[in-house]
Amino acid sequence: MKTTLTAYRSAVGIVLATALILMVPLLAMQFSDEVVWTLSDFIVVGTLLLGTGLAYELITRKVGSAHRLAVGLALAAALFLVWAELAVGIFGTAVAGS
């Protein structure tokens, strides 16, 4: 079981990793006209990444170490499917991208 301090450090690490990932499109927008993200794009992707990271952290605290890989793969697959659906609309839902 993690202590409060290590749980806090994990959460801060997840927030920092999310911020660093979001810096990639932000910097790309400065150097290229091909990357055009709005504030809502950053909010949605930030929420997806942060939610996935925090979900992994919370779930792996409850399950044994033998299941961490399975949890990670399942969350990564879910993140990829949602991201792809929002970007290009694989399944043709109402939230599909253009």
XYZ file of C-alpha atoms in Angstrom:
98
model
C 0.000 0.000 0.000
C 1.350 3.379 -0.934
C 1.723 6.110 1.613
C 0.125 9.490 1.139
C 3.434 11.044 0.089
C 4.167 8.483 -2.618
C 0.570 8.703 -3.869
C 0.965 12.488 -4.065
C 4.236 12.109 -5.962
C 2.595 9.686 -8.388
C -0.254 12.125 -9.044
C 2.194 14.983 -9.597
C 4.165 12.785 -12.001
C 1.007 11.990 -13.960
C 0.095 15.675 -14.178
C 3.612 16.586 -15.331
C 3.641 13.791 -17.931
C 0.283 15.006 -19.248
C 1.600 18.569 -19.468
C 4.737 17.427 -21.305
C 2.700 15.426 -23.819
C 0.454 18.430 -24.426
C 3.527 20.562 -25.098
C 4.169 18.612 -28.312
C 1.152 19.966 -30.256
C 1.537 23.355 -28.578
C 5.109 23.667 -29.836
C 4.176 22.202 -33.227
C 1.558 24.929 -33.639
C 4.310 27.523 -33.261
C 6.351 26.124 -36.149
C 3.753 24.720 -38.553
C 0.391 25.732 -39.938
C -0.583 22.058 -40.300
C -1.197 21.621 -36.574
C -4.307 23.549 -35.561
C -5.634 22.744 -32.106
C -8.220 24.776 -30.245
C -8.536 25.169 -26.496
C -11.205 22.475 -26.470
C -8.793 20.038 -28.172
C -6.241 20.588 -25.420
C -8.896 20.183 -22.731
C -10.243 16.936 -24.204
C -6.835 15.361 -24.747
C -5.591 16.554 -21.363
C -8.641 15.027 -19.714
C -8.143 11.743 -21.573
C -4.465 11.505 -20.666
C -4.880 12.615 -17.076
C -7.884 10.355 -16.550
C -6.082 7.360 -18.002
C -2.993 7.974 -15.891
C -4.955 8.435 -12.695
C -7.125 5.399 -13.461
C -3.998 3.285 -13.922
C -2.583 4.555 -10.650
C -5.778 3.888 -8.697
C -6.467 0.471 -10.223
C -2.925 -0.811 -9.788
C -3.045 0.149 -6.130
C -5.949 -2.250 -5.649
C -4.805 -5.188 -7.792
C -1.692 -7.256 -7.412
C 1.490 -6.683 -9.350
C 0.707 -9.640 -11.586
C -2.171 -7.717 -13.165
C -0.419 -4.384 -13.751
C 0.523 -5.188 -17.325
C -3.014 -6.260 -18.188
C -4.447 -3.111 -16.622
C -1.939 -0.964 -18.490
C -2.657 -2.618 -21.811
C -6.424 -2.372 -21.344
C -6.249 1.315 -20.441
C -3.836 2.041 -23.310
C -6.164 0.281 -25.760
C -9.164 2.221 -24.461
C -7.235 5.498 -24.686
C -6.156 4.712 -28.247
C -9.680 3.797 -29.360
C -11.237 6.921 -27.868
C -8.466 9.125 -29.294
C -8.808 7.576 -32.760
C -12.587 7.922 -32.669
C -12.320 11.582 -31.749
C -9.691 12.175 -34.424
C -11.028 10.338 -37.462
C -14.207 8.515 -36.518
C -13.454 4.810 -36.794
C -16.861 3.766 -35.487
C -18.917 6.668 -36.866
C -20.335 7.893 -33.562
C -21.754 11.360 -32.974
C -18.445 12.566 -31.501
C -16.369 11.348 -34.455
C -13.848 13.752 -35.892
C -13.736 14.882 -39.464
